mmCIF file of C-alpha atoms in Angstrom:
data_model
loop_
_atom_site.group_PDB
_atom_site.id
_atom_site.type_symbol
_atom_site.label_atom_id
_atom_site.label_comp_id
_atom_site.label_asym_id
_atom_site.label_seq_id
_atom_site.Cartn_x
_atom_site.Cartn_y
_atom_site.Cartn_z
ATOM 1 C CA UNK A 165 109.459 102.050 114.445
ATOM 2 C CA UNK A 166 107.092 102.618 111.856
ATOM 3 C CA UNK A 167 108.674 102.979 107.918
ATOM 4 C CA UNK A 168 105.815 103.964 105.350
ATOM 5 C CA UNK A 169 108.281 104.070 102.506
ATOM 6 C CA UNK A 170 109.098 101.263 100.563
ATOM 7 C CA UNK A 171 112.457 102.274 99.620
ATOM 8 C CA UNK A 172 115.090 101.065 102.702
ATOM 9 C CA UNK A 173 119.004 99.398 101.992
ATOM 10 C CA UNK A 174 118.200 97.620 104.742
ATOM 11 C CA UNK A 175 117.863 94.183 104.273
ATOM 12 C CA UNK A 176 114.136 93.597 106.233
ATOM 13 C CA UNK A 177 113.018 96.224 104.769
ATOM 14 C CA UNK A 178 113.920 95.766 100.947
ATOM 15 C CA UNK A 179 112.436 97.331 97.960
ATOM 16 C CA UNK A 180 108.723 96.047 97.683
ATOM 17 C CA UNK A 181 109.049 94.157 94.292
ATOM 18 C CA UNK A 182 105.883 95.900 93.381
ATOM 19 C CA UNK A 183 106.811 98.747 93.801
ATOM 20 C CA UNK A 184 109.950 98.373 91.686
ATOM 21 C CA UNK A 185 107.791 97.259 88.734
ATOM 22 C CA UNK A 186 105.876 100.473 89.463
ATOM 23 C CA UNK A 187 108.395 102.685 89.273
ATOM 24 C CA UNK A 188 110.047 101.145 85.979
ATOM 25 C CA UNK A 189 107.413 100.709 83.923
ATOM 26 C CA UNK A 190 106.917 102.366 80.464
ATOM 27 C CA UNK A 191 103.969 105.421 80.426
ATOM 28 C CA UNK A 192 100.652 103.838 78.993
ATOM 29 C CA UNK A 193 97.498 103.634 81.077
ATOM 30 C CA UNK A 194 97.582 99.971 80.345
ATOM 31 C CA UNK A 195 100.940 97.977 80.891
ATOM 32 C CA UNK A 196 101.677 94.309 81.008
ATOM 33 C CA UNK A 197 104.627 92.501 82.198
ATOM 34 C CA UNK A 198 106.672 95.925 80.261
ATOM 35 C CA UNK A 199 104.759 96.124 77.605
ATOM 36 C CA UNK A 200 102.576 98.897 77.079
ATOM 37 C CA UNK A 201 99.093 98.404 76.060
ATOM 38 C CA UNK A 202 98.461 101.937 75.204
ATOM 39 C CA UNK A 203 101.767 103.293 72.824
ATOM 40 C CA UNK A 204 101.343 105.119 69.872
ATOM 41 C CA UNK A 205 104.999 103.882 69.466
ATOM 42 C CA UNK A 206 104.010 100.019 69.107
ATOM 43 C CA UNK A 207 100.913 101.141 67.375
ATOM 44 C CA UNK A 208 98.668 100.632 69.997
ATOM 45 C CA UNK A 209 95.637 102.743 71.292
ATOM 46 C CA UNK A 210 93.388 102.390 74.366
ATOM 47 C CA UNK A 211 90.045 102.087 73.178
ATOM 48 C CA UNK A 212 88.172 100.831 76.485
ATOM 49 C CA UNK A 213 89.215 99.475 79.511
ATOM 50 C CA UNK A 214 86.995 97.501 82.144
ATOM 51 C CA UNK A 215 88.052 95.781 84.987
ATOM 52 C CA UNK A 216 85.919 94.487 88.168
ATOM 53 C CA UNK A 217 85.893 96.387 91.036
ATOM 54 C CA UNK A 218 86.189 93.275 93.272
ATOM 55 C CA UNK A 219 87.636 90.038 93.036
ATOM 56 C CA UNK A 220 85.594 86.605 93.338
ATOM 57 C CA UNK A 221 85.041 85.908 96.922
ATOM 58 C CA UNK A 222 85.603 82.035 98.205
ATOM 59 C CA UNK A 223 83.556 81.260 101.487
ATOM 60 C CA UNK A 224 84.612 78.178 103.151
ATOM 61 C CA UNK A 225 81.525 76.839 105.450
ATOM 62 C CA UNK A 226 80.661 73.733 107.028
ATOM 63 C CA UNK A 227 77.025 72.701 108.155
ATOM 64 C CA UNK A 228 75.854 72.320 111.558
ATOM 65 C CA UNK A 229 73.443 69.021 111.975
ATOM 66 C CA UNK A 230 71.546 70.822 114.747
ATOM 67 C CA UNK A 231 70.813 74.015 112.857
ATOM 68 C CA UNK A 232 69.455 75.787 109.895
ATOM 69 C CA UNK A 233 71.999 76.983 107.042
ATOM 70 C CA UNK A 234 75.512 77.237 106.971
ATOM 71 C CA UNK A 235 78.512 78.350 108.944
ATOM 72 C CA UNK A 236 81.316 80.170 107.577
ATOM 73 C CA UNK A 237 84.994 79.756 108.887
ATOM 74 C CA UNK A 238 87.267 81.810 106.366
ATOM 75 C CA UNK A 239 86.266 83.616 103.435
ATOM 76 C CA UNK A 240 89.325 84.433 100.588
ATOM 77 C CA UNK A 241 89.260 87.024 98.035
ATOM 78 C CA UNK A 242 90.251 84.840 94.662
ATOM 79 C CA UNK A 243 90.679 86.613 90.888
ATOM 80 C CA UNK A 244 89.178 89.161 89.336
ATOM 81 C CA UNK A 245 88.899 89.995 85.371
ATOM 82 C CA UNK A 246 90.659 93.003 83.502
ATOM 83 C CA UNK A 247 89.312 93.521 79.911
ATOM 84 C CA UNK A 248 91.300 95.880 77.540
ATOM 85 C CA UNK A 249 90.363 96.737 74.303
ATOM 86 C CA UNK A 250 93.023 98.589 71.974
ATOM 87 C CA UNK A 251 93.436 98.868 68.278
ATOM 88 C CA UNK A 252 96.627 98.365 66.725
ATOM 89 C CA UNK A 253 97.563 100.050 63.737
ATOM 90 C CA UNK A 254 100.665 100.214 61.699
ATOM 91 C CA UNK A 255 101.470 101.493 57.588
ATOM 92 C CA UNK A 256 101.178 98.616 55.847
ATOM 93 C CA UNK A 257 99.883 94.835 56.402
ATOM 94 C CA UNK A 258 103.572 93.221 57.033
ATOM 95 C CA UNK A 259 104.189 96.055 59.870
ATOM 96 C CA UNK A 260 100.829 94.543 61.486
ATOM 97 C CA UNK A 261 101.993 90.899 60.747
ATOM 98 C CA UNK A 262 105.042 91.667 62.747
ATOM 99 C CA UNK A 263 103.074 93.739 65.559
ATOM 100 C CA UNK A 264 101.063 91.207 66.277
ATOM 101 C CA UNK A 265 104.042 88.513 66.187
ATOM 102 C CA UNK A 266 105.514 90.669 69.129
ATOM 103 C CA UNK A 267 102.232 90.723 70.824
ATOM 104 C CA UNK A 268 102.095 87.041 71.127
ATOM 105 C CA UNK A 269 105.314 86.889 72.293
ATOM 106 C CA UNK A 270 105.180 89.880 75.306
ATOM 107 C CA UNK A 271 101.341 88.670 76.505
ATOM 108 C CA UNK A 272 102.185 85.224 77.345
ATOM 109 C CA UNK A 273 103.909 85.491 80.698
ATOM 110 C CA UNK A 274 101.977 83.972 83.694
ATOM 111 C CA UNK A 275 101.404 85.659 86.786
ATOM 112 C CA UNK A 276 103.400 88.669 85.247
ATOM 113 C CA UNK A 277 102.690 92.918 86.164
ATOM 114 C CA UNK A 278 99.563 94.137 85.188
ATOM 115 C CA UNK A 279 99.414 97.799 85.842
ATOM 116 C CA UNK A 280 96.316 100.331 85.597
ATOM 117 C CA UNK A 281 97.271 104.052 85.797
ATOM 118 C CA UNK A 282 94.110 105.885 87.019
ATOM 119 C CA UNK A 283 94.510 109.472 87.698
ATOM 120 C CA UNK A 284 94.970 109.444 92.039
ATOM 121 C CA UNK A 285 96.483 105.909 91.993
ATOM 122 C CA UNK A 286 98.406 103.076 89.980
ATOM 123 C CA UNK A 287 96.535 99.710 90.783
ATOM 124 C CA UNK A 288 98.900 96.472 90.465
ATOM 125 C CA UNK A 289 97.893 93.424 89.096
ATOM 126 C CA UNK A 290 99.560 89.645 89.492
ATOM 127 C CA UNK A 291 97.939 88.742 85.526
ATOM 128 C CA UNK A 292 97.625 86.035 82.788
ATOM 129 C CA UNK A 293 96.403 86.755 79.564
ATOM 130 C CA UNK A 294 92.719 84.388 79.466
ATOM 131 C CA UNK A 295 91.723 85.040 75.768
ATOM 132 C CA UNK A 296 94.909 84.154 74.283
ATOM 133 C CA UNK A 297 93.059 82.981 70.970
ATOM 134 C CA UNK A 298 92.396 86.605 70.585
ATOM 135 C CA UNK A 299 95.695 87.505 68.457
ATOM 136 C CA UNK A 300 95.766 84.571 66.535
ATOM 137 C CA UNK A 301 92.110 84.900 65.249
ATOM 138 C CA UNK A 302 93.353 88.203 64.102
ATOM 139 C CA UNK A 303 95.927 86.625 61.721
ATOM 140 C CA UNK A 304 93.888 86.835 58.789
ATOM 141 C CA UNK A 305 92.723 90.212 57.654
ATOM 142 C CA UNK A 306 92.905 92.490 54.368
ATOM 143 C CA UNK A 307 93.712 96.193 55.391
ATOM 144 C CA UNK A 308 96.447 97.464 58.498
ATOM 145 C CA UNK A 309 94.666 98.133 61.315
ATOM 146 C CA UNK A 310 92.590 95.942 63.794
ATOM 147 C CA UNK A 311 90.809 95.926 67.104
ATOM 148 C CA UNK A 312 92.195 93.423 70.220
ATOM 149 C CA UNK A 313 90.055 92.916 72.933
ATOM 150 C CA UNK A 314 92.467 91.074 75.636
ATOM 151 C CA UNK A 315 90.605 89.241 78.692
ATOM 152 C CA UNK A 316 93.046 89.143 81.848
ATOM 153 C CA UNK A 317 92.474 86.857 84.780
ATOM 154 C CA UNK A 318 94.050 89.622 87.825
ATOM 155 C CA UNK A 319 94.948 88.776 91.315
ATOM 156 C CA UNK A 320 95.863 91.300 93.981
ATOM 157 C CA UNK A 321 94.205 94.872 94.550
ATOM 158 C CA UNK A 322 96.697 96.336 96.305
ATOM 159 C CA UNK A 323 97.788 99.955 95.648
ATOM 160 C CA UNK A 324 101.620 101.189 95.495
ATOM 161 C CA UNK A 325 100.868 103.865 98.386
ATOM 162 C CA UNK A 326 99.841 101.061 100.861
ATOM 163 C CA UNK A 327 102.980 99.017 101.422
ATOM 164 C CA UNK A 328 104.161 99.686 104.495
ATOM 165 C CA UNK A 329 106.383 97.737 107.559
ATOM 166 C CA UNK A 330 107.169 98.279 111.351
ATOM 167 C CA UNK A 331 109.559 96.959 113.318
ATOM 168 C CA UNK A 332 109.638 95.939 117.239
ATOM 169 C CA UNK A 333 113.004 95.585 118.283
ATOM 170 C CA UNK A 334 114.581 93.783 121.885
ATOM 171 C CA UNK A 335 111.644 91.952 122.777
ATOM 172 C CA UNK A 336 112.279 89.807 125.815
ATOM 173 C CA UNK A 337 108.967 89.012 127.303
ATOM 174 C CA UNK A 338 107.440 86.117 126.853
ATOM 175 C CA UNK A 339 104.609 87.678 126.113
ATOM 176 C CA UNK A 340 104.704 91.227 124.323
ATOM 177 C CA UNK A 341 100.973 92.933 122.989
ATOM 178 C CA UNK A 342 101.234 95.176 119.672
ATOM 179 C CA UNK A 343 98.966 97.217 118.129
ATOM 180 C CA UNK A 344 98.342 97.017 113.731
ATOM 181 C CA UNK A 345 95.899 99.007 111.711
ATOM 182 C CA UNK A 346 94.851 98.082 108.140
ATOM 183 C CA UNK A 347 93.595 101.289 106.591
ATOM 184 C CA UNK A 348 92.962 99.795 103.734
ATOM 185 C CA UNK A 349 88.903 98.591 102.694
ATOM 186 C CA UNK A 350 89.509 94.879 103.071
ATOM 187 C CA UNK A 351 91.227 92.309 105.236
ATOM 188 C CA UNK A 352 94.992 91.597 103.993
ATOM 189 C CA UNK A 353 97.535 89.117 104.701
ATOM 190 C CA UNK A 354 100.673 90.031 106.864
ATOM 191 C CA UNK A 355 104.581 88.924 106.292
ATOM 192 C CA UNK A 356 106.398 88.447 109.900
ATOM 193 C CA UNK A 357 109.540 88.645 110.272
ATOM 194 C CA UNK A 358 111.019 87.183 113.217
ATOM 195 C CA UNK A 359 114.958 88.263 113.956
ATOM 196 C CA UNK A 360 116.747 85.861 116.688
ATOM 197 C CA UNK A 361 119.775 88.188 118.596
ATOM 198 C CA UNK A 362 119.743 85.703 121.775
ATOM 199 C CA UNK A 363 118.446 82.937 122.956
ATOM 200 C CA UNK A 364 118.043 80.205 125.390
ATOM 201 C CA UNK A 365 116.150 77.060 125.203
ATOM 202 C CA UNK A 366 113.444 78.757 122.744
ATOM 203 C CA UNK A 367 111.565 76.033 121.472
ATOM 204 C CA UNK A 368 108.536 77.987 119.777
ATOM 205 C CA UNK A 369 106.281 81.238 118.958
ATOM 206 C CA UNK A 370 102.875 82.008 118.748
ATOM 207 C CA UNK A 371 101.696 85.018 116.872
ATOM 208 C CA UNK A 372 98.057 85.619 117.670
ATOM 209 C CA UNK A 373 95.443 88.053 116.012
ATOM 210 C CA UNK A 374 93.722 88.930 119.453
ATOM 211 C CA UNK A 375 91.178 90.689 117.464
ATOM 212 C CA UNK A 376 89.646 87.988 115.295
ATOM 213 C CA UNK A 377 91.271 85.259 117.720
ATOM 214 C CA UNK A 378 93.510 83.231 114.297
ATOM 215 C CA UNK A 379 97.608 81.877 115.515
ATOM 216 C CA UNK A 380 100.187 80.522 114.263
ATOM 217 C CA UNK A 381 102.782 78.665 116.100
ATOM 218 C CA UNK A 382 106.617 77.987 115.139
ATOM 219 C CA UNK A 383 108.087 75.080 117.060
ATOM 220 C CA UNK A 384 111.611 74.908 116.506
ATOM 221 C CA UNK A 385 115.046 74.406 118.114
ATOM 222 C CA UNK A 386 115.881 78.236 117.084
ATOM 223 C CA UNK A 387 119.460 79.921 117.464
ATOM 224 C CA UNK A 388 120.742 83.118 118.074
ATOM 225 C CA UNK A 389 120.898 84.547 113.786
ATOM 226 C CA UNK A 390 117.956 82.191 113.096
ATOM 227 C CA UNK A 391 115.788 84.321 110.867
ATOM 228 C CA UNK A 392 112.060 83.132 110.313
ATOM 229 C CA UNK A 393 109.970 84.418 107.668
ATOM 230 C CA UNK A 394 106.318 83.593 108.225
ATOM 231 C CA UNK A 395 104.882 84.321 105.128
ATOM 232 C CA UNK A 396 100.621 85.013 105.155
ATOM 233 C CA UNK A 397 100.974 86.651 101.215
ATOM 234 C CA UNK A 398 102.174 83.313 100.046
ATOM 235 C CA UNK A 399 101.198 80.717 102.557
ATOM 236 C CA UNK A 400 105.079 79.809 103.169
ATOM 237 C CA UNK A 401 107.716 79.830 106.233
ATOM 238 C CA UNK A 402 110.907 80.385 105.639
ATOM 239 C CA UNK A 403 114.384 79.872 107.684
ATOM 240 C CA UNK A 404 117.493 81.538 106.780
ATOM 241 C CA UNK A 405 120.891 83.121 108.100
ATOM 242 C CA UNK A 406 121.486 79.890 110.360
ATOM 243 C CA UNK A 407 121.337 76.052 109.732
ATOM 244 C CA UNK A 408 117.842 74.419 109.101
ATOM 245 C CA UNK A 409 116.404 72.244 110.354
ATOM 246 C CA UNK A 410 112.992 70.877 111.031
ATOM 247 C CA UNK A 411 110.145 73.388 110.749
ATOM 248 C CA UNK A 412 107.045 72.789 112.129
ATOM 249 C CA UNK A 413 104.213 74.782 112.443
ATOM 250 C CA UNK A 414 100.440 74.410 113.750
ATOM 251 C CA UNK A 415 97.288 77.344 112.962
ATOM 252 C CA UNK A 416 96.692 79.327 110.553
ATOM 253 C CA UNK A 417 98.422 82.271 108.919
ATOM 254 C CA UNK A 418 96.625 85.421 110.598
ATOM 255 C CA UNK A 419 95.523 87.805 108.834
ATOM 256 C CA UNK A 420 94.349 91.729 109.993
ATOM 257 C CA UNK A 421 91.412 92.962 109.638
ATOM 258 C CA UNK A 422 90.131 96.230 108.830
ATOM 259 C CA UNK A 423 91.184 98.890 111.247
ATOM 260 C CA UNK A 424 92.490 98.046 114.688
ATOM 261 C CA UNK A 425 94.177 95.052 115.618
ATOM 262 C CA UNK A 426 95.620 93.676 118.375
ATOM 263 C CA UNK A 427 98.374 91.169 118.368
ATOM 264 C CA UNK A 428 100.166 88.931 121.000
ATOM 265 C CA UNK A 429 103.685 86.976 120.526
ATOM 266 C CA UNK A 430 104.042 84.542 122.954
ATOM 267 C CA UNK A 431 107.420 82.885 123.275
ATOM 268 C CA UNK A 432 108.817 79.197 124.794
ATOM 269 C CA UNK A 433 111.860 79.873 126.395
ATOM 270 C CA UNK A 434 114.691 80.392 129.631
ATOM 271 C CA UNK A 435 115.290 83.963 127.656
ATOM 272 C CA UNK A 436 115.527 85.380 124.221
ATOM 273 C CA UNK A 437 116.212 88.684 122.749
ATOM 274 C CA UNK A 438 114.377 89.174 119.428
ATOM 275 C CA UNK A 439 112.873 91.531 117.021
ATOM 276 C CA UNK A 440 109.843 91.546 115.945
ATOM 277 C CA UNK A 441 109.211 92.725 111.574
ATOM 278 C CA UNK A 442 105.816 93.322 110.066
ATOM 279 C CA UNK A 443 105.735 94.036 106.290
ATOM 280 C CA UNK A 444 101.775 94.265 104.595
ATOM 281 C CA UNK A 445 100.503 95.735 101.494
ATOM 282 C CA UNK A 446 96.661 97.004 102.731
ATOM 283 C CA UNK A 447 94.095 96.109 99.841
ATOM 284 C CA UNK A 448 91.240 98.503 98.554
#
């Protein structure tokens, strides 16, 4: 059961959090954490905007003593830098004084929305402001209008029309093959979701990336209600709607890489009746 809209009551299939940000935010081409970056209103105007294409890429490699160069094991896309350059103006030099007062006060948040409206998509950004010294050198001056260049340190290059989430429902094998394609231009992280309606004696679950051959396992003493939120966005695992207890896990969260995928969850138990939740934002 495949949903490609983000909007659902249901509760696996919440609003995206993203999207919600999306769809609330103030017109501008430029908007951070609410706060428009481009608002005649505020006094603002977008003079330039610049923002890398591509994030930083981390390789993690180890050497092999019996070979030339290096091997690589995981590579993670890391920040990327958002540079926008606007020129506030307002009527007279206290107006500014106060403009810029508010500036300092709505560009501090960490980690906060940073959206850029292009004309076929809305990209969203997880942002801090880098250059914060820019608004303070600005505080002296001698006429009412002044150019801001702000230097953003961006994570995420996700897109607003890429959320999307399937469900598998009644799985009682203990070993049930799915099929996931990322049409997006670059490996993403997954959320799973895994619902327990019945069980006996299930001790643990292994969710494996067939494809690129990455698992995770889950070892628990699960429940019928147990509801286990493996987490690859945020690194995290999560138990709720039932008593917790221990969690344990061994592996790595997988991840799915560009087009077809084939997945395998393999379950410990006498039976079990479960369903089976996949929630992913595809990147550019």
């Amino acid at each position: 059961m495949i949903n490609t809209k983000p909007f659902n009551d249901f509760y696996f299939n919440e609003i995206p959090l993203d999207t919600w940000v999306l769809s609330t935010a103030p017109a501008g081409k430029v908007v951070f954490n609410g706060y428009s970056l481009d608002d005649s209103s505020n006094g603002l105007t977008l003079k330039n905007l610049r923002y890398e294409d591509m994030p930083t890429r981390d390789l993690q490699t180890y050497s092999n003593p019996f070979t030339d160069g290096r091997t690589i094991t995981n590579t993670y896309f890391r920040d990327q830098k958002v540079y926008v350059t606007c020129r506030l103006e307002k009527n007279t030099i206290a107006n500014l004084e106060s403009e810029l007062t508010a500036l300092k006060q709505k560009l501090q948040g960490v980690n906060k929305s940073l959206i850029v409206r292009e004309v076929n998509r809305d990209i969203l950004y997880k942002a801090t402001l880098t250059n914060t010294s820019e608004i303070s050198r600005r505080t002296k001056y001698n006429r009412n209008i002044c150019d801001l260049t702000f230097e953003f340190t961006a994570f995420d290059f996700g897109s607003d029309e890429n959320f999307r989430s399937e469900r598998f429902e009644s799985i009682t094998s203990s070993s049930y093959e799915f099929v996931y394609t990322n049409s997006g231009a670059y490996q993403s992280d997954l959320v799973f979701v895994v619902i327990v309606n019945s069980e006996t004696d299930m001790t643990d679950f292994t969710i494996t990336n067939d494809t690129t051959g990455k698992a995770i396992t889950i070892t628990r003493a699960f429940v019928a209600a147990d509801y286990v939120t493996v987490d690859g966005q945020k690194g995290t695992l999560a138990v709720t709607l039932a008593p917790s207890t221990e969690l344990d896990f061994t592996g790595v969260f997988p991840r799915i890489d560009v087009g077809y995928n084939v997945f395998t969850l393999a379950t410990t138990s006498t039976a079990h009746n479960i369903d089976l939740i996949i929630k992913t934002n595809f990147n550019y």
